[in-house]
């Protein structure tokens, strides 16, 4: 008996080992390493897609099962032809269906620099999934940034996708001066920073670009170089000099960024250079400003007032990256159009262990207000020089997605890194897999996750102003319809279709995080680009005719032509918002429509910009 039991245990162990090997093989086949290994082929294949459908197809997660979040059946696809089946079972005749492809909802912001500033590389980056091109005004010239803006415009005109531009100001910074040569520093050595100009390292004296540096620093403070790669303890100071002792050794080079831990420099919120850069951005037609080192709401209000006087509709984002900004977080988020969690300087001015807490606070603060939020800095830092990410970096991306960020950003990884396209592929892949898993195992996003509170009203019903008749205001009705449209779309398993003049209703729908994509049609190219930042929204440009049915049919036909919809599928049509289109101001509607034979032709009048 014992011999039989032994043989049974051995047999079970053998079967278990074989099953484990098979499972491990499947996991490896779908792993990031395999995706990266195939990336060179994929980059070549996607370098010049013939249609917008070809360009879009690599931003999908295909599932052969009946549910878009069924990870056990899923494979990442590089061609639209690999998508099969239908999530709602309504596709007939075996035609391919976009509902079987999980479209990534989290947007990607990529910094453009020497590695990606050419037409070929920027187009590849956009084809790989970039939604917003970031212009870092700490580097480059107005001429080089204008060349990038022109390339983004050219890309949008091809019809392969929609990319917005974001001008990121340099902001007020304290930097060391030019050195005759780098200075090696060992623990315990002394150094002097001085506001006296022209000190280039001789006698271990280094100039600083800001006279107020003396007043901002106190004996005992911790002084950081570039966020902590070198650190000093402040041991003394005079009217012109600050004496420090090396705590963490390193090599000091020219023009390094200096921070005092726990303090913000008393510099003006916007420098003269920043104002010149903002004026350049208005003239060049960028879509977003990201203001660095915002301390309070007043600077946001000042810039918005200035933009209004310029007749500009550029949206203003606040970079939360200083000790002062977290103290005034609520008033800043109330004033801005969106925010960026700029973790580099935030981690220099605050204790590092506080950064995850404030990241979540900033994300949830934007979510409550229905405003887009970007998580930035060091997401794939190792991929600046390495072809694959660390496991911690992969988890970092997943956490930002689970917390509800609208977008995640790459900085040096795409600006000057060796593997910019692989970095984008990793971000896209991890975001896709995380989103699909969340929907599969947790249901509708608006009910929250372990990291993100449930999504509530932007304006609670009890605080909404009423119309003159005593009923809800138009704004209140719009938000109610966005909420219930999301409920209906989730119930029937359909994407949402909305037409918008200003972008308000697509933004509300994005706020409620529907399970499927929001297809937002607008006749304003700048509104289209603004919506490129919003979670789960695919913005498309379409000329609106006076005939509502003709325009709706044209939009559905365009989605069919691009592979987003197939015959027999249903779509939730929302007609609401502060600015009525084809309806009276007092009428708001939600409809469920099915894709019919009349939508299967190629007569769409869709324009791309």
Coordinates of C-alpha atoms in Angstrom, one line a residue:
X1 CA 0.0 0.0 0.0
X2 CA 2.8 2.3 0.9
X3 CA 4.5 1.5 -2.4
X4 CA 1.3 2.4 -4.3
X5 CA 1.0 5.6 -2.4
X6 CA 4.7 6.4 -3.2
X7 CA 4.1 5.8 -6.9
X8 CA 0.9 7.9 -6.8
X9 CA 2.8 10.8 -5.1
X10 CA 5.6 10.5 -7.7
X11 CA 3.1 10.4 -10.5
X12 CA 1.3 13.5 -9.1
X13 CA 4.7 15.3 -8.7
X14 CA 5.6 14.5 -12.3
X15 CA 2.3 15.8 -13.6
X16 CA 2.5 18.9 -11.4
X17 CA 6.1 19.6 -12.6
X18 CA 5.1 19.2 -16.2
X19 CA 2.0 21.5 -15.7
X20 CA 4.2 24.1 -14.0
X21 CA 6.7 24.0 -16.9
X22 CA 3.9 24.4 -19.4
X23 CA 2.5 27.4 -17.4
X24 CA 5.9 28.9 -17.1
X25 CA 6.5 28.5 -20.8
X26 CA 3.2 30.3 -21.5
X27 CA 4.0 33.1 -19.2
X28 CA 7.5 33.6 -20.6
X29 CA 6.0 33.6 -24.2
X30 CA 4.0 36.6 -23.2
X31 CA 6.6 38.3 -21.0
X32 CA 8.0 41.8 -21.4
X33 CA 11.4 40.3 -22.3
X34 CA 9.9 38.5 -25.3
X35 CA 8.0 41.6 -26.3
X36 CA 11.3 43.6 -26.1
X37 CA 13.1 40.9 -28.1
X38 CA 10.5 41.2 -30.8
X39 CA 10.5 45.0 -30.7
X40 CA 13.1 45.6 -33.4
X41 CA 10.9 43.7 -35.9
X42 CA 7.8 45.5 -34.6
X43 CA 9.5 48.9 -35.0
X44 CA 10.4 48.2 -38.5
X45 CA 7.0 46.9 -39.3
X46 CA 5.3 50.0 -37.8
X47 CA 7.7 52.6 -39.2
X48 CA 5.4 53.7 -41.9
X49 CA 1.8 52.3 -41.5
X50 CA -0.3 52.8 -44.5
X51 CA -3.5 53.6 -42.5
X52 CA -4.5 55.0 -39.2
X53 CA -5.8 51.5 -38.5
X54 CA -2.4 50.0 -39.0
X55 CA -0.8 52.6 -36.7
X56 CA -3.4 52.1 -34.0
X57 CA -3.3 48.3 -34.0
X58 CA -0.2 48.0 -31.8
X59 CA -1.9 49.8 -28.9
X60 CA -4.4 46.9 -28.3
X61 CA -4.5 43.8 -26.2
X62 CA -6.2 41.0 -28.1
X63 CA -8.3 38.4 -26.4
X64 CA -9.5 35.2 -28.0
X65 CA -12.0 34.7 -25.1
X66 CA -15.4 36.5 -24.8
X67 CA -14.2 39.1 -22.3
X68 CA -11.6 41.8 -23.0
X69 CA -10.0 41.3 -19.6
X70 CA -9.5 37.6 -19.9
X71 CA -5.8 37.5 -19.5
X72 CA -5.6 33.7 -19.7
X73 CA -6.7 33.9 -23.3
X74 CA -4.9 37.0 -24.3
X75 CA -1.9 37.8 -26.4
X76 CA -0.4 41.1 -27.4
X77 CA -0.8 41.7 -31.1
X78 CA 1.2 43.7 -33.5
X79 CA -1.3 43.6 -36.4
X80 CA -5.0 44.2 -36.5
X81 CA -5.6 41.0 -38.3
X82 CA -4.6 39.0 -35.2
X83 CA -7.7 40.3 -33.4
X84 CA -10.5 37.9 -33.4
X85 CA -13.8 37.2 -31.7
X86 CA -16.2 39.7 -30.1
X87 CA -16.5 40.7 -26.5
X88 CA -20.3 40.9 -26.7
X89 CA -20.9 38.0 -29.1
X90 CA -22.8 40.2 -31.5
X91 CA -20.3 40.1 -34.3
X92 CA -21.4 38.0 -37.2
X93 CA -19.7 36.2 -40.0
X94 CA -16.4 35.9 -38.2
X95 CA -15.5 39.5 -38.9
X96 CA -12.8 41.0 -36.8
X97 CA -14.0 43.2 -34.0
X98 CA -12.3 45.9 -32.0
X99 CA -14.2 44.9 -28.9
X100 CA -12.0 41.8 -28.9
X101 CA -9.0 44.2 -28.6
X102 CA -8.5 45.9 -25.3
X103 CA -7.5 49.5 -26.2
X104 CA -5.1 51.1 -23.8
X105 CA -6.7 53.9 -21.8
X106 CA -3.7 55.3 -19.9
X107 CA -2.0 57.9 -22.1
X108 CA 1.8 58.2 -22.7
X109 CA 3.7 61.5 -22.5
X110 CA 7.1 61.4 -24.1
X111 CA 9.9 64.0 -23.9
X112 CA 11.4 64.8 -27.2
X113 CA 15.1 65.3 -27.4
X114 CA 18.1 64.4 -29.6
X115 CA 17.2 60.7 -29.6
X116 CA 13.7 61.3 -31.0
X117 CA 13.7 64.7 -32.6
X118 CA 14.0 63.6 -36.2
X119 CA 10.9 63.0 -38.4
X120 CA 11.5 59.3 -38.6
X121 CA 12.0 58.8 -34.9
X122 CA 9.2 61.1 -33.8
X123 CA 6.8 59.4 -36.1
X124 CA 7.8 56.0 -34.8
X125 CA 7.3 57.2 -31.2
X126 CA 3.8 58.5 -32.1
X127 CA 2.9 55.3 -33.9
X128 CA 4.1 53.3 -30.8
X129 CA 1.5 55.1 -28.6
X130 CA 2.7 58.6 -27.7
X131 CA -0.3 60.8 -27.0
X132 CA 1.5 64.0 -25.8
X133 CA 5.0 65.3 -27.0
X134 CA 6.7 67.1 -24.1
X135 CA 9.0 70.0 -24.9
X136 CA 11.5 70.5 -22.0
X137 CA 12.4 74.2 -22.0
X138 CA 15.4 73.5 -19.7
X139 CA 17.1 72.3 -22.9
X140 CA 17.1 73.2 -26.5
X141 CA 16.2 76.5 -28.3
X142 CA 13.0 77.9 -29.6
X143 CA 14.1 76.9 -33.0
X144 CA 14.6 73.3 -32.1
X145 CA 11.3 73.1 -30.2
X146 CA 9.5 74.8 -33.1
X147 CA 10.9 72.0 -35.4
X148 CA 9.3 69.4 -33.0
X149 CA 6.0 71.2 -33.0
X150 CA 6.0 71.2 -36.8
X151 CA 6.8 67.5 -36.9
X152 CA 3.9 66.8 -34.6
X153 CA 1.6 68.9 -36.8
X154 CA 2.8 66.9 -39.8
X155 CA 2.2 63.6 -38.0
X156 CA -1.4 64.6 -37.1
X157 CA -2.0 65.6 -40.8
X158 CA -1.2 62.0 -41.9
X159 CA -4.3 60.7 -40.2
X160 CA -2.2 58.1 -38.2
X161 CA -3.3 59.5 -34.8
X162 CA -3.6 62.6 -32.7
X163 CA -0.7 63.9 -30.7
X164 CA -0.8 67.0 -28.4
X165 CA 2.2 69.2 -27.5
X166 CA 3.1 70.2 -24.0
X167 CA 5.6 73.0 -23.2
X168 CA 7.3 72.3 -19.8
X169 CA 8.8 75.5 -18.3
X170 CA 12.3 75.5 -16.8
X171 CA 11.0 77.4 -13.7
X172 CA 13.0 79.0 -11.0
X173 CA 16.0 76.9 -10.2
X174 CA 19.1 77.3 -8.1
X175 CA 22.1 76.0 -10.0
X176 CA 25.9 75.9 -9.4
X177 CA 28.0 77.8 -11.9
X178 CA 30.5 76.7 -14.6
X179 CA 33.5 74.8 -13.4
X180 CA 37.0 74.8 -14.9
X181 CA 36.9 71.0 -14.4
X182 CA 34.8 68.5 -12.5
X183 CA 35.5 68.4 -8.7
X184 CA 35.9 64.9 -7.1
X185 CA 34.3 65.0 -3.6
X186 CA 35.0 62.5 -0.8
X187 CA 33.0 62.2 2.4
X188 CA 34.1 64.7 5.1
X189 CA 35.7 67.2 2.6
X190 CA 34.8 70.9 2.7
X191 CA 33.4 73.0 -0.1
X192 CA 32.1 76.6 -0.4
X193 CA 29.2 77.8 -2.5
X194 CA 29.2 81.5 -3.1
X195 CA 27.0 84.2 -4.7
X196 CA 30.2 85.8 -5.9
X197 CA 30.4 85.4 -9.7
X198 CA 33.2 83.7 -11.5
X199 CA 34.2 81.1 -9.0
X200 CA 35.0 78.0 -11.1
X201 CA 36.2 75.6 -8.5
X202 CA 39.6 77.0 -7.6
X203 CA 40.3 76.8 -3.9
X204 CA 37.1 74.7 -3.7
X205 CA 34.9 77.7 -4.3
X206 CA 31.8 77.3 -6.6
X207 CA 29.5 80.1 -7.7
X208 CA 25.7 79.9 -7.4
X209 CA 23.3 81.7 -9.8
X210 CA 20.9 83.0 -7.1
X211 CA 21.7 85.8 -4.6
X212 CA 18.9 84.7 -2.3
X213 CA 20.6 81.4 -1.8
X214 CA 22.3 82.7 1.4
X215 CA 19.0 83.6 3.0
X216 CA 17.4 80.3 2.0
X217 CA 20.0 78.1 3.6
X218 CA 20.5 77.6 7.4
X219 CA 23.3 75.9 9.3
X220 CA 22.4 72.2 9.7
X221 CA 20.4 72.0 6.4
X222 CA 20.9 69.2 4.0
X223 CA 21.9 70.4 0.6
X224 CA 21.3 68.1 -2.4
X225 CA 22.9 68.1 -5.9
X226 CA 20.5 66.9 -8.7
X227 CA 18.0 65.4 -6.2
X228 CA 20.6 63.6 -4.1
X229 CA 23.4 62.1 -6.2
X230 CA 25.7 64.2 -3.9
X231 CA 24.7 65.6 -0.6
X232 CA 26.2 68.1 1.9
X233 CA 25.6 69.3 5.4
X234 CA 25.7 73.1 5.8
X235 CA 28.3 73.9 8.4
X236 CA 28.5 77.7 8.2
X237 CA 27.7 80.8 6.2
X238 CA 28.6 84.5 5.7
X239 CA 27.0 87.3 3.7
X240 CA 28.2 85.8 0.5
X241 CA 29.3 82.2 1.2
X242 CA 27.8 78.9 2.4
X243 CA 30.3 76.4 3.8
X244 CA 29.3 72.7 3.4
X245 CA 30.8 69.3 4.3
X246 CA 30.4 66.3 1.9
X247 CA 28.0 63.6 3.3
X248 CA 27.5 61.5 0.1
X249 CA 30.5 61.6 -2.2
X250 CA 30.5 62.1 -5.9
X251 CA 31.8 64.3 -8.7
X252 CA 30.5 67.8 -8.9
X253 CA 30.1 69.1 -12.5
X254 CA 29.0 72.4 -14.0
X255 CA 25.5 73.8 -13.7
X256 CA 24.1 71.3 -11.2
X257 CA 20.6 71.7 -9.7
X258 CA 20.7 72.5 -5.9
X259 CA 17.9 71.8 -3.4
X260 CA 17.6 72.3 0.3
X261 CA 15.8 69.3 1.8
X262 CA 12.3 70.4 3.1
X263 CA 12.5 74.0 1.7
X264 CA 11.5 75.8 -1.4
X265 CA 13.7 78.5 -2.8
X266 CA 12.3 82.0 -2.5
X267 CA 12.5 82.6 -6.2
X268 CA 9.8 84.3 -8.4
X269 CA 7.2 81.8 -9.5
X270 CA 7.8 82.5 -13.2
X271 CA 11.2 83.8 -14.4
X272 CA 11.8 86.1 -17.3
X273 CA 12.9 83.1 -19.4
X274 CA 9.7 81.4 -18.5
X275 CA 7.6 84.3 -19.8
X276 CA 9.6 84.3 -23.1
X277 CA 9.0 80.6 -23.4
X278 CA 5.3 80.9 -22.7
X279 CA 5.0 83.6 -25.4
X280 CA 6.8 81.3 -27.8
X281 CA 4.3 78.5 -26.9
X282 CA 1.4 80.8 -27.7
X283 CA 2.9 81.8 -31.0
X284 CA 3.8 78.2 -31.9
X285 CA 0.4 76.8 -31.0
X286 CA 1.2 74.3 -28.2
X287 CA -1.7 72.7 -26.4
X288 CA -0.6 72.5 -22.8
X289 CA 1.7 74.5 -20.5
X290 CA 3.2 72.6 -17.6
X291 CA 4.4 75.2 -15.0
X292 CA 7.4 74.2 -12.9
X293 CA 7.7 74.8 -9.1
X294 CA 4.2 76.2 -8.7
X295 CA 3.9 77.4 -5.1
X296 CA 0.3 78.6 -4.9
X297 CA -2.8 79.2 -7.0
X298 CA -2.0 82.8 -7.8
X299 CA 0.6 82.0 -10.4
X300 CA -1.9 79.7 -12.2
X301 CA -4.5 82.5 -12.2
X302 CA -1.9 85.0 -13.4
X303 CA -0.9 82.8 -16.4
X304 CA -4.6 82.1 -17.2
X305 CA -5.4 85.8 -17.2
X306 CA -2.4 86.4 -19.5
X307 CA -3.5 83.7 -21.8
X308 CA -7.0 85.1 -22.0
X309 CA -5.6 88.5 -23.0
X310 CA -3.6 86.7 -25.7
X311 CA -6.8 85.0 -27.0
X312 CA -5.2 81.6 -26.3
X313 CA -7.0 78.4 -25.3
X314 CA -3.9 76.7 -24.0
X315 CA -4.6 74.5 -21.0
X316 CA -2.4 75.0 -17.9
X317 CA -1.0 72.1 -15.8
X318 CA 0.7 72.6 -12.5
X319 CA 3.8 70.5 -11.7
X320 CA 3.7 69.5 -8.0
X321 CA 7.3 69.3 -7.1
X322 CA 8.1 71.5 -4.1
X323 CA 7.5 71.6 -0.3
X324 CA 5.4 74.7 -0.9
X325 CA 3.2 73.1 -3.5
X326 CA 2.0 70.2 -1.3
X327 CA 1.1 72.7 1.4
X328 CA -1.2 74.5 -1.0
X329 CA -2.3 71.4 -3.0
X330 CA -6.0 71.9 -2.8
X331 CA -6.0 75.6 -3.9
X332 CA -3.6 74.7 -6.7
X333 CA -5.7 71.8 -8.0
X334 CA -8.8 74.0 -7.9
X335 CA -7.2 76.6 -10.1
X336 CA -5.4 74.4 -12.8
X337 CA -6.7 72.4 -15.7
X338 CA -4.6 69.4 -14.6
X339 CA -1.5 68.4 -12.8
X340 CA 1.8 66.5 -13.0
X341 CA 3.3 64.5 -10.2
X342 CA 6.9 65.6 -10.7
X343 CA 8.7 63.2 -8.4
X344 CA 12.3 64.2 -9.1
X345 CA 12.3 67.6 -7.3
X346 CA 9.4 66.5 -5.0
X347 CA 11.7 63.8 -3.7
X348 CA 14.5 66.3 -3.2
X349 CA 12.5 68.8 -1.2
X350 CA 10.5 66.2 0.8
X351 CA 11.7 63.0 2.5
X352 CA 11.8 60.3 -0.1
X353 CA 9.4 58.1 1.9
X354 CA 6.7 60.8 1.6
X355 CA 6.7 60.8 -2.2
X356 CA 4.3 57.8 -2.7
X357 CA 1.8 59.3 -0.3
X358 CA 1.8 62.6 -2.1
X359 CA 1.6 60.9 -5.5
X360 CA -1.6 59.3 -4.4
X361 CA -2.9 62.5 -2.9
X362 CA -2.3 64.4 -6.1
X363 CA -3.8 61.7 -8.3
X364 CA -6.9 61.4 -6.1
X365 CA -7.2 65.2 -5.9
X366 CA -7.3 65.5 -9.7
X367 CA -9.7 62.5 -10.0
X368 CA -12.2 64.1 -7.6
X369 CA -12.1 67.3 -9.6
X370 CA -12.4 65.6 -13.0
X371 CA -9.0 66.9 -14.1
X372 CA -6.2 65.0 -15.9
X373 CA -3.1 64.0 -14.0
X374 CA 0.3 62.8 -15.2
X375 CA 2.8 60.7 -13.2
X376 CA 6.4 61.6 -14.1
X377 CA 10.1 61.0 -13.4
X378 CA 12.2 57.9 -13.2
X379 CA 9.5 55.6 -14.4
X380 CA 12.0 53.7 -16.6
X381 CA 15.2 55.4 -15.7
X382 CA 17.3 52.2 -16.2
X383 CA 16.2 52.0 -19.8
X384 CA 18.1 55.2 -20.6
X385 CA 21.1 52.8 -21.0
X386 CA 19.6 49.3 -20.7
X387 CA 17.2 47.5 -23.1
X388 CA 14.9 46.1 -20.4
X389 CA 13.4 47.6 -17.3
X390 CA 13.8 46.6 -13.7
X391 CA 11.0 44.7 -12.0
X392 CA 10.5 47.7 -9.6
X393 CA 10.0 50.0 -12.6
X394 CA 7.4 47.7 -14.0
X395 CA 5.6 47.8 -10.6
X396 CA 5.9 51.6 -10.6
X397 CA 4.0 51.9 -13.9
X398 CA 1.3 49.5 -12.7
X399 CA 0.8 51.4 -9.4
X400 CA 0.3 54.7 -11.3
X401 CA -2.2 53.0 -13.5
X402 CA -4.0 51.4 -10.6
X403 CA -4.1 54.8 -8.7
X404 CA -6.0 56.2 -11.7
X405 CA -3.4 58.4 -13.5
X406 CA -4.6 59.7 -16.9
X407 CA -1.1 59.6 -18.2
X408 CA 2.4 58.3 -17.4
X409 CA 5.5 60.1 -18.7
X410 CA 9.0 59.3 -20.0
X411 CA 11.8 61.9 -19.7
X412 CA 15.4 61.0 -20.4
X413 CA 14.2 57.6 -21.6
X414 CA 12.9 59.1 -24.8
X415 CA 14.8 62.4 -24.9
X416 CA 18.4 61.0 -25.0
X417 CA 18.1 57.3 -24.0
X418 CA 19.5 54.5 -26.1
X419 CA 16.1 52.6 -26.3
X420 CA 13.3 55.2 -26.6
X421 CA 10.9 52.9 -28.6
X422 CA 11.5 50.0 -26.3
X423 CA 10.7 52.2 -23.3
X424 CA 7.4 53.2 -24.9
X425 CA 6.6 49.6 -25.6
X426 CA 7.2 48.7 -22.0
X427 CA 5.0 51.5 -20.7
X428 CA 2.3 50.6 -23.1
X429 CA 2.5 46.9 -22.4
X430 CA 2.4 47.2 -18.6
X431 CA -0.4 49.8 -18.7
X432 CA -2.5 47.6 -21.0
X433 CA -2.0 44.5 -18.9
X434 CA -2.8 46.3 -15.7
X435 CA -6.0 47.9 -17.1
X436 CA -7.3 44.7 -18.4
X437 CA -6.6 42.9 -15.1
X438 CA -8.3 45.6 -13.1
X439 CA -11.5 45.4 -15.2
X440 CA -11.4 41.6 -15.3
X441 CA -11.0 41.2 -11.5
X442 CA -12.4 44.4 -10.0
X443 CA -15.2 45.5 -12.4
X444 CA -16.0 49.0 -13.4
X445 CA -13.2 51.4 -12.6
X446 CA -15.4 54.0 -10.9
X447 CA -16.0 51.7 -7.9
X448 CA -12.3 52.2 -7.0
X449 CA -9.3 50.0 -6.2
X450 CA -7.1 49.3 -3.3
X451 CA -5.1 52.4 -4.3
X452 CA -7.9 54.7 -5.5
X453 CA -11.1 55.8 -3.8
X454 CA -14.4 55.3 -5.7
X455 CA -15.1 58.0 -8.2
X456 CA -17.8 60.5 -7.0
X457 CA -19.5 63.5 -8.5
X458 CA -17.2 66.3 -9.6
X459 CA -19.9 68.6 -8.2
X460 CA -22.1 66.8 -5.6
X461 CA -25.8 67.1 -6.3
X462 CA -26.4 69.0 -3.1
X463 CA -24.0 71.8 -4.1
X464 CA -25.3 72.2 -7.7
X465 CA -26.9 75.5 -8.7
X466 CA -30.4 75.2 -10.1
X467 CA -31.8 76.8 -13.3
X468 CA -34.3 79.6 -13.1
X469 CA -37.1 77.0 -13.3
X470 CA -35.9 75.4 -10.1
X471 CA -34.5 72.2 -11.8
X472 CA -30.9 71.1 -12.2
X473 CA -28.7 73.5 -14.2
X474 CA -27.4 72.4 -17.6
X475 CA -24.0 71.7 -16.1
X476 CA -25.5 69.5 -13.5
X477 CA -27.6 67.6 -16.1
X478 CA -24.4 67.0 -18.2
X479 CA -22.7 65.4 -15.3
X480 CA -25.7 63.3 -14.4
X481 CA -25.9 62.1 -18.0
X482 CA -22.2 61.3 -18.1
X483 CA -22.6 59.2 -14.9
X484 CA -25.6 57.3 -16.2
X485 CA -24.2 57.0 -19.7
X486 CA -21.2 55.2 -18.2
X487 CA -23.6 52.9 -16.3
X488 CA -25.5 52.0 -19.5
X489 CA -22.3 51.5 -21.5
X490 CA -20.9 49.2 -18.9
X491 CA -24.1 47.3 -18.7
X492 CA -24.4 46.6 -22.4
X493 CA -20.6 46.2 -22.8
X494 CA -20.4 49.0 -25.4
X495 CA -18.0 51.9 -26.1
X496 CA -19.3 55.4 -25.9
X497 CA -19.8 57.8 -28.8
X498 CA -20.0 61.6 -28.1
X499 CA -19.9 64.8 -30.2
X500 CA -18.4 67.8 -28.6
X501 CA -17.6 71.4 -29.4
X502 CA -15.6 72.2 -26.3
X503 CA -14.5 68.9 -25.0
X504 CA -16.6 69.1 -21.7
X505 CA -18.7 65.9 -22.1
X506 CA -15.8 63.6 -23.2
X507 CA -13.9 64.9 -20.1
X508 CA -16.8 64.0 -17.9
X509 CA -17.1 60.6 -19.4
X510 CA -13.4 60.0 -18.9
X511 CA -13.8 61.0 -15.2
X512 CA -16.3 58.2 -14.6
X513 CA -13.8 55.7 -16.2
X514 CA -16.2 53.5 -18.4
X515 CA -15.0 50.0 -19.1
X516 CA -14.8 50.7 -22.8
X517 CA -13.4 53.5 -24.9
X518 CA -14.9 57.0 -25.3
X519 CA -14.8 57.9 -29.0
X520 CA -15.0 61.7 -29.0
X521 CA -15.8 63.5 -32.2
X522 CA -15.2 67.3 -32.5
X523 CA -14.9 69.8 -35.2
X524 CA -12.2 71.8 -33.4
X525 CA -8.6 70.5 -34.0
X526 CA -7.3 72.1 -30.7
X527 CA -10.1 70.5 -28.7
X528 CA -9.2 67.2 -30.3
X529 CA -5.6 67.6 -29.2
X530 CA -6.6 68.6 -25.7
X531 CA -8.6 65.4 -25.4
X532 CA -5.5 63.4 -26.3
X533 CA -4.4 63.6 -22.6
X534 CA -7.6 62.3 -21.1
X535 CA -7.9 58.7 -19.9
X536 CA -9.8 56.4 -22.2
X537 CA -10.7 59.0 -24.8
X538 CA -9.8 58.6 -28.5
X539 CA -10.4 62.0 -30.0
X540 CA -11.3 62.3 -33.7
X541 CA -11.9 65.3 -36.0
X542 CA -15.1 65.4 -38.0
X543 CA -17.0 68.2 -39.8
X544 CA -20.4 68.5 -38.3
X545 CA -23.3 68.9 -40.7
X546 CA -26.7 70.3 -40.0
X547 CA -28.1 66.8 -40.4
X548 CA -27.6 65.0 -37.1
X549 CA -28.3 61.5 -38.4
X550 CA -25.9 62.0 -41.4
X551 CA -23.1 63.1 -39.0
X552 CA -23.8 60.2 -36.6
X553 CA -23.8 57.7 -39.4
X554 CA -20.5 59.2 -40.8
X555 CA -18.9 58.9 -37.3
X556 CA -20.0 55.3 -36.9
X557 CA -18.8 54.5 -40.5
X558 CA -15.4 56.1 -39.6
X559 CA -15.0 53.9 -36.5
X560 CA -15.9 50.9 -38.6
X561 CA -13.3 51.9 -41.3
X562 CA -10.6 52.2 -38.6
X563 CA -11.4 48.8 -37.1
X564 CA -12.9 50.1 -33.9
X565 CA -16.4 48.8 -34.6
X566 CA -17.8 45.9 -36.6
X567 CA -21.2 45.1 -38.0
X568 CA -23.7 44.1 -35.3
X569 CA -21.9 45.7 -32.4
X570 CA -23.6 48.3 -30.3
X571 CA -22.4 51.7 -29.2
X572 CA -23.7 54.1 -26.6
X573 CA -24.5 57.5 -28.1
X574 CA -24.5 60.5 -25.7
X575 CA -26.0 63.8 -26.6
X576 CA -25.5 66.1 -23.7
X577 CA -23.2 68.9 -22.6
X578 CA -23.2 72.6 -22.0
X579 CA -23.3 73.5 -25.7
X580 CA -26.1 71.7 -27.5
X581 CA -25.5 70.1 -30.9
X582 CA -28.6 69.0 -32.9
X583 CA -30.8 69.4 -29.8
X584 CA -32.5 72.0 -27.7
X585 CA -30.7 73.1 -24.6
X586 CA -33.4 71.4 -22.4
X587 CA -33.0 68.0 -24.1
X588 CA -30.4 65.4 -23.1
X589 CA -30.4 61.9 -24.5
X590 CA -28.6 58.5 -24.2
X591 CA -29.1 56.0 -27.0
X592 CA -27.8 52.5 -27.8
X593 CA -27.3 52.0 -31.5
X594 CA -26.2 49.0 -33.5
X595 CA -23.7 49.1 -36.4
X596 CA -25.7 48.4 -39.5
X597 CA -24.9 47.6 -43.1
X598 CA -25.1 51.2 -44.1
X599 CA -22.1 51.9 -41.9
X600 CA -19.9 49.4 -43.6
X601 CA -19.0 51.5 -46.7
X602 CA -16.0 53.8 -47.1
X603 CA -18.0 57.0 -47.4
X604 CA -16.8 58.5 -44.1
X605 CA -16.0 62.2 -44.2
X606 CA -13.7 62.0 -41.2
X607 CA -10.7 64.4 -41.2
X608 CA -7.6 63.9 -39.1
X609 CA -5.5 66.7 -37.7

